[in-house]
Coordinates of C-alpha atoms in Angstrom, one line a residue:
Chain A
M1 CA -3.8 33.5 -6.0
S2 CA -6.5 31.0 -6.1
Q3 CA -9.6 31.1 -4.0
Q4 CA -9.7 32.0 -0.4
N5 CA -12.2 30.6 2.0
T6 CA -15.5 32.4 1.9
D7 CA -17.4 29.7 3.8
E8 CA -18.5 30.3 7.3
Q9 CA -15.7 29.1 9.3
T10 CA -16.5 26.9 12.2
T11 CA -14.4 27.7 15.2
S12 CA -14.0 25.2 18.0
E13 CA -16.1 27.4 20.2
Q14 CA -18.9 27.4 17.7
D15 CA -18.4 23.8 17.1
A16 CA -18.7 22.9 20.6
G17 CA -20.9 25.7 22.0
D18 CA -24.2 24.3 20.9
G19 CA -23.6 20.8 22.1
G20 CA -26.5 19.8 24.2
S21 CA -26.6 17.5 27.1
P22 CA -25.3 14.0 26.5
D23 CA -27.7 11.4 25.5
P24 CA -26.1 8.1 26.4
T25 CA -27.5 5.1 24.8
D26 CA -26.6 1.5 24.2
D27 CA -24.6 2.8 21.2
E28 CA -21.9 3.8 23.6
M29 CA -21.0 0.1 23.9
L30 CA -20.2 0.1 20.2
I31 CA -17.0 2.1 20.5
Q32 CA -14.1 -0.1 19.8
T33 CA -11.5 0.6 22.4
D34 CA -8.6 -1.1 20.8
V35 CA -8.2 -0.4 17.2
S36 CA -4.9 -2.3 17.0
E37 CA -6.9 -5.5 17.5
S38 CA -8.6 -4.9 14.2
V39 CA -5.5 -5.1 12.1
D40 CA -5.7 -8.2 9.9
E41 CA -3.3 -10.7 11.4
T42 CA -3.7 -13.1 8.6
S43 CA -2.3 -10.6 6.1
G44 CA 0.8 -10.2 8.2
T45 CA 0.2 -6.5 8.8
R46 CA 2.1 -5.6 11.9
R47 CA 0.0 -4.5 14.8
R48 CA 0.0 -0.7 15.2
E49 CA 0.7 0.7 18.6
T50 CA -1.6 3.2 20.2
V51 CA -0.3 6.7 20.1
V52 CA -3.2 8.7 21.5
R53 CA -5.5 7.2 24.1
A54 CA -8.5 9.0 25.6
E55 CA -10.2 7.7 28.7
H56 CA -13.5 9.1 29.8
V57 CA -12.7 12.6 28.5
D58 CA -15.4 15.2 29.2
V59 CA -15.1 18.8 28.0
W60 CA -17.2 21.7 29.1
Y61 CA -17.4 25.2 27.9
D62 CA -18.7 26.9 31.0
D63 CA -21.8 24.8 31.8
N64 CA -22.2 23.5 28.3
Q65 CA -20.9 20.0 27.9
A66 CA -19.1 19.6 24.5
L67 CA -17.7 16.1 24.9
S68 CA -19.1 13.3 26.9
D69 CA -17.1 10.4 28.2
I70 CA -14.9 9.9 25.2
T71 CA -12.8 6.7 25.3
M72 CA -10.8 5.8 22.2
E73 CA -7.4 4.7 21.0
I74 CA -5.7 6.1 18.0
P75 CA -3.1 3.9 16.3
E76 CA 0.2 5.1 14.9
Q77 CA 1.0 5.7 11.3
S78 CA -2.6 5.8 10.1
V79 CA -5.3 8.3 9.3
T80 CA -8.1 8.6 11.9
A81 CA -11.1 10.6 10.8
M82 CA -13.5 12.4 13.1
V83 CA -16.9 13.0 11.5
G84 CA -20.2 14.3 12.7
P85 CA -22.6 17.2 12.5
S86 CA -21.7 20.7 13.6
G87 CA -21.5 21.0 17.3
C88 CA -20.8 17.3 17.9
G89 CA -17.5 18.1 19.5
K90 CA -15.2 16.6 17.0
S91 CA -13.0 19.7 16.7
T92 CA -13.1 20.0 20.5
F93 CA -11.7 16.5 20.8
L94 CA -8.9 17.2 18.3
R95 CA -7.9 20.3 20.3
C96 CA -7.8 18.2 23.5
I97 CA -5.0 16.2 22.0
N98 CA -2.5 19.1 21.9
R99 CA -4.2 21.1 24.6
M100 CA -5.3 23.9 22.3
N101 CA -8.4 24.1 24.5
D102 CA -6.1 25.5 27.2
L103 CA -6.3 28.7 25.2
I104 CA -10.0 29.0 25.7
D105 CA -10.8 30.4 29.2
S106 CA -14.2 28.7 29.5
A107 CA -13.0 25.3 28.6
R108 CA -12.6 22.6 31.2
V109 CA -11.3 19.1 30.3
E110 CA -11.8 16.1 32.6
G111 CA -10.7 12.5 32.1
D112 CA -7.4 11.2 30.9
L113 CA -5.7 11.8 27.5
Y114 CA -2.4 10.0 26.9
L115 CA 0.2 10.5 24.3
R116 CA 2.4 7.4 24.1
G117 CA 1.3 6.6 27.6
K118 CA 1.9 10.0 29.2
N119 CA -1.1 11.9 30.3
V120 CA -0.9 15.2 28.5
Y121 CA -2.9 16.9 31.2
D122 CA -0.4 16.1 33.9
D123 CA 1.0 19.1 35.7
D124 CA 4.5 18.4 34.5
V125 CA 3.6 18.6 30.8
D126 CA 4.6 21.8 29.0
P127 CA 1.8 22.5 26.5
V128 CA 4.3 24.2 24.1
A129 CA 6.5 21.2 24.2
L130 CA 3.5 19.0 23.7
R131 CA 2.6 21.0 20.5
R132 CA 6.0 20.2 19.0
R133 CA 5.1 16.6 19.2
V134 CA 1.5 17.1 18.1
G135 CA 1.4 19.5 15.1
M136 CA -1.8 21.1 13.8
V137 CA -3.1 22.3 10.5
F138 CA -6.2 24.4 10.4
Q139 CA -9.2 24.8 8.1
K140 CA -8.0 28.1 6.6
P141 CA -4.4 28.2 5.4
N142 CA -2.6 30.5 7.7
P143 CA 0.9 31.1 6.6
F144 CA 2.8 33.9 8.3
P145 CA 3.6 37.0 6.3
K146 CA 7.1 35.8 5.8
S147 CA 9.1 33.9 3.2
I148 CA 8.3 30.4 2.4
Y149 CA 11.6 29.4 4.0
D150 CA 10.9 31.2 7.2
N151 CA 7.4 29.8 7.4
V152 CA 8.8 26.3 7.4
T153 CA 11.5 27.1 10.0
Y154 CA 9.3 29.2 12.2
G155 CA 8.5 26.5 14.7
L156 CA 12.1 25.4 14.7
E157 CA 13.3 28.9 15.5
I158 CA 11.0 29.0 18.4
Q159 CA 12.4 25.7 19.5
D160 CA 15.9 26.9 18.9
K161 CA 16.6 23.5 17.7
G162 CA 19.7 24.3 15.7
G163 CA 20.8 22.0 13.0
D164 CA 20.7 22.3 9.2
Y165 CA 17.6 24.4 8.4
D166 CA 18.2 24.1 4.6
E167 CA 17.9 20.3 4.9
I168 CA 14.8 20.5 7.1
V169 CA 13.1 23.0 4.8
E170 CA 13.8 20.8 1.8
R171 CA 12.6 17.7 3.5
S172 CA 9.5 19.2 5.0
L173 CA 8.5 20.8 1.7
K174 CA 9.1 17.6 -0.1
R175 CA 7.0 15.7 2.4
A176 CA 4.3 18.3 2.0
A177 CA 4.5 17.8 -1.8
L178 CA 5.3 21.4 -2.3
W179 CA 9.1 21.4 -3.0
D180 CA 8.9 21.0 -6.7
E181 CA 6.6 24.0 -7.0
V182 CA 8.5 26.4 -4.8
N183 CA 12.1 25.4 -4.6
D184 CA 13.2 28.3 -6.7
Q185 CA 11.2 30.9 -4.8
L186 CA 11.9 30.1 -1.2
D187 CA 12.6 33.7 -0.4
E188 CA 9.2 34.8 -1.7
S189 CA 6.3 35.4 0.7
G190 CA 4.2 32.5 1.6
L191 CA 1.2 34.7 1.1
E192 CA 1.9 34.8 -2.6
L193 CA 1.1 31.1 -3.0
S194 CA -2.3 29.7 -4.1
G195 CA -4.7 28.5 -1.4
G196 CA -3.8 24.9 -1.9
Q197 CA -0.1 25.7 -1.9
Q198 CA -0.5 27.8 1.3
Q199 CA -2.2 24.8 3.0
R200 CA 0.7 22.5 2.0
L201 CA 3.1 25.2 3.3
C202 CA 1.2 25.0 6.6
I203 CA 1.5 21.3 6.5
A204 CA 5.3 21.6 5.8
R205 CA 5.5 24.0 8.8
A206 CA 3.6 21.6 11.0
I207 CA 5.8 18.6 10.2
A208 CA 9.2 20.5 10.2
P209 CA 9.7 19.7 13.9
D210 CA 9.0 16.1 13.0
P211 CA 6.0 15.7 15.3
E212 CA 4.5 12.3 16.2
V213 CA 0.9 13.3 15.6
L214 CA -0.5 15.6 13.0
L215 CA -3.9 17.1 13.8
M216 CA -5.9 18.5 10.9
D217 CA -9.0 20.4 11.4
E218 CA -10.9 20.4 8.1
P219 CA -7.7 21.0 6.2
A220 CA -9.3 20.9 2.7
S221 CA -12.7 22.6 3.3
A222 CA -11.4 26.0 2.1
L223 CA -9.9 24.5 -1.0
D224 CA -11.1 23.8 -4.6
P225 CA -11.5 20.2 -5.7
V226 CA -8.0 19.9 -7.3
A227 CA -6.3 21.3 -4.3
T228 CA -8.4 19.1 -2.1
S229 CA -7.4 16.1 -4.0
Q230 CA -3.7 17.1 -3.6
I231 CA -4.2 17.5 0.2
E232 CA -6.0 14.1 0.4
D233 CA -3.2 12.4 -1.5
L234 CA -0.7 14.1 0.8
I235 CA -2.5 13.0 3.9
E236 CA -2.3 9.3 2.8
E237 CA 1.4 9.8 2.2
L238 CA 2.0 11.5 5.5
A239 CA 0.4 8.6 7.4
R240 CA 3.4 6.6 6.5
D241 CA 5.5 8.7 8.8
Y242 CA 3.0 10.3 11.1
T243 CA -0.2 9.6 13.0
V244 CA -2.8 11.7 11.3
V245 CA -6.0 12.7 13.0
I246 CA -8.4 14.7 10.8
V247 CA -11.6 16.4 11.5
T248 CA -13.8 16.7 8.5
H249 CA -17.4 17.5 7.8
N250 CA -17.1 15.8 4.5
M251 CA -17.9 12.1 5.1
Q252 CA -16.8 11.1 1.7
Q253 CA -13.4 12.5 2.4
A254 CA -13.2 10.5 5.6
A255 CA -14.2 7.4 3.6
R256 CA -11.6 8.1 0.9
I257 CA -8.6 8.7 3.0
S258 CA -9.0 7.4 6.5
D259 CA -8.2 4.0 8.1
Q260 CA -10.4 4.5 11.1
T261 CA -13.4 6.7 11.5
A262 CA -14.9 8.0 14.7
V263 CA -18.5 9.2 14.4
F264 CA -19.5 11.9 16.9
L265 CA -23.1 12.8 17.2
T266 CA -24.9 15.7 18.9
G267 CA -24.2 16.0 22.5
G268 CA -20.5 15.4 22.2
E269 CA -21.0 11.7 22.1
L270 CA -18.6 9.3 20.3
V271 CA -21.2 6.8 19.0
E272 CA -19.0 4.5 16.9
F273 CA -15.3 4.1 16.2
D274 CA -14.1 1.4 13.9
D275 CA -12.3 0.7 10.7
T276 CA -13.5 3.1 8.0
Q277 CA -14.6 0.2 5.8
K278 CA -16.8 -1.1 8.6
I279 CA -18.3 2.3 9.4
F280 CA -19.2 2.9 5.8
E281 CA -20.3 -0.6 4.8
N282 CA -22.0 -1.9 7.9
P283 CA -22.0 0.4 10.9
E284 CA -23.2 -1.2 14.1
S285 CA -25.2 1.8 15.3
Q286 CA -28.5 2.7 13.6
R287 CA -27.8 6.4 14.5
V288 CA -24.5 6.2 12.6
E289 CA -26.2 4.5 9.7
D290 CA -28.8 7.3 9.6
Y291 CA -26.2 9.9 9.8
I292 CA -23.9 8.6 7.1
T293 CA -26.7 7.8 4.7
G294 CA -28.0 11.4 5.1
K295 CA -31.2 10.4 6.8
F296 CA -30.5 13.0 9.5
G297 CA -27.8 15.4 10.5
Chain B
M1 CA -1.6 11.3 -10.8
P2 CA -4.2 12.6 -8.3
R3 CA -5.8 10.2 -6.0
H4 CA -2.9 7.9 -6.4
G5 CA -4.2 5.3 -3.9
Y6 CA -7.6 5.1 -5.5
Q7 CA -6.1 4.8 -9.0
E8 CA -3.9 2.0 -7.7
S9 CA -6.9 0.2 -6.3
L10 CA -8.7 0.4 -9.7
S11 CA -5.6 -0.9 -11.4
D12 CA -5.3 -3.7 -8.9
L13 CA -8.9 -4.6 -9.4
R14 CA -8.5 -4.8 -13.1
E15 CA -5.4 -7.0 -12.7
D16 CA -7.2 -9.3 -10.2
V17 CA -10.1 -9.8 -12.6
L18 CA -7.8 -10.7 -15.4
Y19 CA -6.0 -13.1 -13.1
M20 CA -9.3 -14.7 -12.1
S21 CA -10.2 -15.0 -15.8
E22 CA -7.0 -16.8 -16.5
I23 CA -7.7 -19.3 -13.6
V24 CA -11.2 -19.9 -14.8
A25 CA -10.0 -20.4 -18.4
E26 CA -7.5 -22.9 -17.1
R27 CA -10.2 -24.8 -15.3
L28 CA -12.4 -24.8 -18.4
R29 CA -9.4 -26.2 -20.3
W30 CA -8.8 -28.8 -17.7
G31 CA -12.5 -29.8 -17.7
L32 CA -12.3 -30.3 -21.5
D33 CA -9.1 -32.3 -21.2
A34 CA -10.6 -34.5 -18.5
L35 CA -13.6 -35.2 -20.8
E36 CA -11.3 -36.0 -23.7
Q37 CA -8.8 -38.2 -21.8
K38 CA -11.1 -39.7 -19.2
E39 CA -8.5 -38.7 -16.8
G40 CA -9.6 -38.7 -13.1
S41 CA -6.9 -36.6 -11.6
T42 CA -7.4 -33.6 -13.9
A43 CA -11.2 -33.8 -13.3
R44 CA -10.6 -33.9 -9.5
A45 CA -8.3 -30.9 -9.7
V46 CA -11.0 -28.9 -11.3
I47 CA -13.6 -29.9 -8.7
D48 CA -11.3 -29.4 -5.8
G49 CA -10.1 -26.0 -7.2
D50 CA -13.6 -24.5 -7.3
D51 CA -13.3 -23.2 -3.8
E52 CA -10.3 -21.1 -4.9
V53 CA -12.4 -19.6 -7.7
N54 CA -15.3 -18.9 -5.4
Q55 CA -12.9 -17.3 -2.9
M56 CA -11.5 -15.1 -5.6
Y57 CA -15.0 -14.1 -6.6
L58 CA -15.9 -13.1 -3.0
E59 CA -12.7 -11.1 -2.7
L60 CA -13.2 -9.2 -5.9
E61 CA -16.8 -8.5 -5.0
G62 CA -15.5 -7.1 -1.7
E63 CA -13.0 -4.9 -3.6
C64 CA -15.8 -3.5 -5.8
V65 CA -18.0 -2.8 -2.7
D66 CA -15.1 -1.1 -0.9
L67 CA -14.4 1.1 -3.9
I68 CA -18.1 2.1 -4.2
A69 CA -18.5 2.7 -0.4
L70 CA -15.3 4.5 0.2
Q71 CA -14.2 6.2 -3.0
Q72 CA -17.3 7.6 -4.6
P73 CA -16.4 6.4 -8.2
V74 CA -18.1 8.3 -11.0
A75 CA -18.2 8.2 -14.8
S76 CA -15.8 5.7 -16.4
D77 CA -14.6 4.6 -13.0
L78 CA -18.1 3.8 -11.9
R79 CA -18.9 2.0 -15.1
F80 CA -15.7 0.0 -14.8
I81 CA -16.6 -1.1 -11.2
A82 CA -20.2 -1.8 -12.1
A83 CA -19.2 -3.9 -15.1
T84 CA -16.5 -5.7 -13.1
F85 CA -19.0 -6.5 -10.4
K86 CA -21.1 -8.3 -13.0
I87 CA -18.3 -9.8 -14.9
I88 CA -16.8 -11.6 -11.9
T89 CA -20.2 -13.3 -11.5
D90 CA -20.0 -14.6 -15.1
L91 CA -16.4 -15.8 -14.4
E92 CA -17.5 -17.6 -11.3
R93 CA -20.3 -19.3 -13.2
I94 CA -17.9 -20.4 -15.9
G95 CA -15.9 -21.9 -13.1
D96 CA -19.0 -23.9 -12.0
L97 CA -19.6 -25.1 -15.5
A98 CA -16.0 -26.3 -15.7
V99 CA -16.7 -28.3 -12.5
N100 CA -19.7 -29.8 -14.3
L101 CA -17.5 -30.9 -17.2
A102 CA -15.1 -32.5 -14.7
Q103 CA -18.0 -34.3 -13.0
Y104 CA -19.2 -35.6 -16.3
A105 CA -15.7 -36.9 -17.1
L106 CA -15.6 -38.8 -13.8
D107 CA -19.1 -40.3 -14.4
A108 CA -18.6 -41.2 -18.0
D109 CA -18.0 -44.9 -18.9
Q110 CA -17.5 -44.5 -22.5
D111 CA -17.6 -42.0 -25.4
V112 CA -20.9 -41.9 -27.1
F113 CA -21.4 -40.2 -30.4
P114 CA -17.7 -39.6 -31.3
E115 CA -19.1 -37.7 -34.2
V116 CA -20.2 -35.0 -31.8
D117 CA -17.0 -33.0 -31.4
V118 CA -17.3 -31.7 -27.9
Q119 CA -13.7 -30.6 -28.0
Q120 CA -14.3 -28.4 -31.0
I121 CA -17.2 -26.7 -29.2
G122 CA -15.0 -26.4 -26.1
V123 CA -12.2 -24.7 -28.0
E124 CA -14.8 -22.3 -29.4
T125 CA -16.0 -21.3 -25.9
L126 CA -12.4 -20.9 -24.6
E127 CA -11.6 -18.6 -27.5
M128 CA -14.7 -16.6 -26.8
L129 CA -13.8 -16.2 -23.2
D130 CA -10.3 -15.1 -24.1
A131 CA -11.7 -12.6 -26.6
A132 CA -14.2 -11.2 -24.1
M133 CA -11.5 -10.7 -21.5
E134 CA -9.2 -9.1 -24.0
A135 CA -12.0 -6.8 -25.0
Y136 CA -12.4 -5.9 -21.3
A137 CA -8.6 -5.5 -20.8
E138 CA -8.0 -3.5 -23.9
E139 CA -11.3 -1.6 -23.7
D140 CA -12.0 -2.5 -27.3
P141 CA -15.7 -2.1 -28.4
E142 CA -15.2 -3.8 -31.7
A143 CA -14.0 -6.9 -29.9
C144 CA -17.1 -6.8 -27.7
Y145 CA -19.3 -7.0 -30.8
A146 CA -17.2 -9.7 -32.3
V147 CA -17.7 -12.0 -29.2
A148 CA -21.5 -11.5 -29.5
E149 CA -21.5 -12.4 -33.2
R150 CA -19.4 -15.4 -32.5
D151 CA -22.0 -16.7 -30.1
D152 CA -24.3 -17.3 -33.0
E153 CA -21.8 -19.8 -34.4
L154 CA -21.4 -21.5 -31.1
D155 CA -25.2 -21.8 -30.7
A156 CA -25.4 -23.3 -34.1
M157 CA -22.7 -25.9 -33.3
C158 CA -24.5 -26.8 -30.0
E159 CA -27.8 -27.0 -31.8
A160 CA -26.4 -29.3 -34.5
A161 CA -24.8 -31.5 -31.8
S162 CA -28.0 -31.9 -29.9
T163 CA -30.0 -32.6 -33.0
T164 CA -27.5 -35.3 -34.0
V165 CA -27.8 -37.0 -30.7
V166 CA -31.6 -36.8 -30.5
R167 CA -32.1 -37.9 -34.1
D168 CA -29.8 -40.8 -33.7
L169 CA -31.4 -41.8 -30.4
I170 CA -34.8 -42.0 -32.1
E171 CA -33.4 -44.0 -35.0
S172 CA -31.2 -46.4 -33.1
D173 CA -33.8 -47.7 -30.7
P174 CA -31.3 -48.5 -27.8
F175 CA -34.1 -50.0 -25.8
G176 CA -33.8 -53.2 -27.7
E177 CA -30.7 -53.8 -25.5
D178 CA -31.1 -55.2 -22.0
D179 CA -32.3 -52.7 -19.3
A180 CA -28.9 -52.2 -17.6
D181 CA -27.2 -51.4 -20.9
A182 CA -30.0 -49.1 -22.0
E183 CA -29.8 -47.2 -18.7
A184 CA -26.0 -46.7 -18.9
Y185 CA -26.4 -45.6 -22.5
M186 CA -29.1 -43.1 -21.6
Q187 CA -26.9 -41.7 -18.9
D188 CA -24.1 -41.3 -21.3
I189 CA -26.4 -39.6 -23.7
S190 CA -27.7 -37.3 -21.0
R191 CA -24.2 -36.3 -20.0
L192 CA -23.3 -35.5 -23.6
L193 CA -26.4 -33.3 -23.9
L194 CA -25.6 -31.6 -20.6
T195 CA -22.0 -31.1 -21.7
V196 CA -23.2 -29.4 -24.9
R197 CA -25.7 -27.3 -22.9
D198 CA -23.0 -26.3 -20.4
L199 CA -20.6 -25.3 -23.1
E200 CA -23.3 -23.2 -24.8
R201 CA -23.8 -21.5 -21.4
V202 CA -20.1 -20.7 -21.2
G203 CA -20.5 -18.9 -24.5
D204 CA -23.5 -17.0 -23.0
H205 CA -21.3 -15.9 -20.1
A206 CA -18.6 -14.8 -22.5
V207 CA -21.2 -12.7 -24.3
N208 CA -22.3 -11.2 -21.0
I209 CA -18.7 -10.3 -20.3
A210 CA -18.4 -8.6 -23.7
A211 CA -21.7 -6.8 -23.1
R212 CA -20.7 -5.5 -19.7
S213 CA -17.3 -4.4 -21.2
L214 CA -19.1 -2.5 -23.9
Y215 CA -21.2 -0.8 -21.3
M216 CA -18.0 0.0 -19.4
I217 CA -16.2 1.4 -22.5
E218 CA -18.9 3.3 -24.2
D219 CA -21.9 3.4 -21.8
D220 CA -23.6 1.4 -24.5
A221 CA -26.2 -1.2 -23.3
E222 CA -26.8 -2.6 -26.8
L223 CA -25.3 -6.1 -26.1
L224 CA -27.0 -6.6 -22.7
Y225 CA -30.1 -8.1 -24.2

């Protein structure tokens, strides 16, 4: 076994709980609302469709506002990173997308959040069905105390999807870049794997139902540098098939692997959302500049 | 290999720089051909093609900036990008000097001082540029030093050429001719001296490339000054 996380783990509640009141400024105007417009047309890159669209999303935990008036569009088959200081609401936003916030009694979500044009907060949306389409990977690898094989098929069994599990297990483990390391030990416990392998197993489990969106909440922050590098490579690979949204407190990681970066700052405010290159080379907002250059935050 | 995308970007950058150097060497060769043959279309191709070189320079500069901003390069990767960032400036300047040669070819009426072998100096600079880029591509420190040593020979050739022209100018007293002839002659002389100076500068840029390559390969700044 390799290392396990000993860092203080930031839960969504902690992340959002200390969010103060919003502090709207002119910076709000900097949020690019249609990322697909930024695709370079001269290079012949096809325009990417919006998969997730948030419109004026507010989230409260009791009387504490965790997110304030978030409007953004997340394009398909790309990596969108959410960065910002603790308590800025980035994890809260991630959990809005697959309604994980429903599981928190004190949470209240307002505004509209669309997945492929369908508001996920509509009454007729089944959150469990939604989560098949929007998979999630957490900070700390959390395989079930079951075999590697059963870990991958777990979500499928719940879905009672039928079909050829062997093929799905192999495909999912291959996509998660784990197959070569575990294909002769599929019956062994997932807990026997190293931390990095466990996280890739969790990614395999998340993608086994073939979701449209993969949410990742600091997926490498509990891993050593080598395992982190493997996960980062994997994320870039996964973005060919899935829309990946990753929360990270590691700005350099966002710079390395993401196509778009959203910068949340204290108060649950989305200050700037643009191509990663633009954010890290010439952000529009002075507050974003100060944050990414380490002058505050 | 870990960080596959990043490694690919580094590899692409290296390939792009080598491609740019091939284009620049080609322009330098064309500039020399234009001088030799007094051939207008070749000269104009060099002049018109300078935008392409400038555009390549800007794109490669952008690639370097992106890598630094987004990929946090360290150690040999960082030295490679830092060296490349400087080397593309030298390549772009060589492109400008090739344009100068083309311009001289268009302006020249006649060959003056056929005993000054501009082509021989030009071939020397071309070979130095090739050697410097090979040192960069092959990461060969010995080849870097060899380019620097070769520059002494080039400087001596250029010095000898300039001395020949100036000494002959003093001795020949061209101002005995009528004014118009004398002015045309002086312009030709100026162009020849400028040609020699520009080729000498190409050599300096080749040395800069070798010096940055040595820094890249061994973190050794010895050739920088």
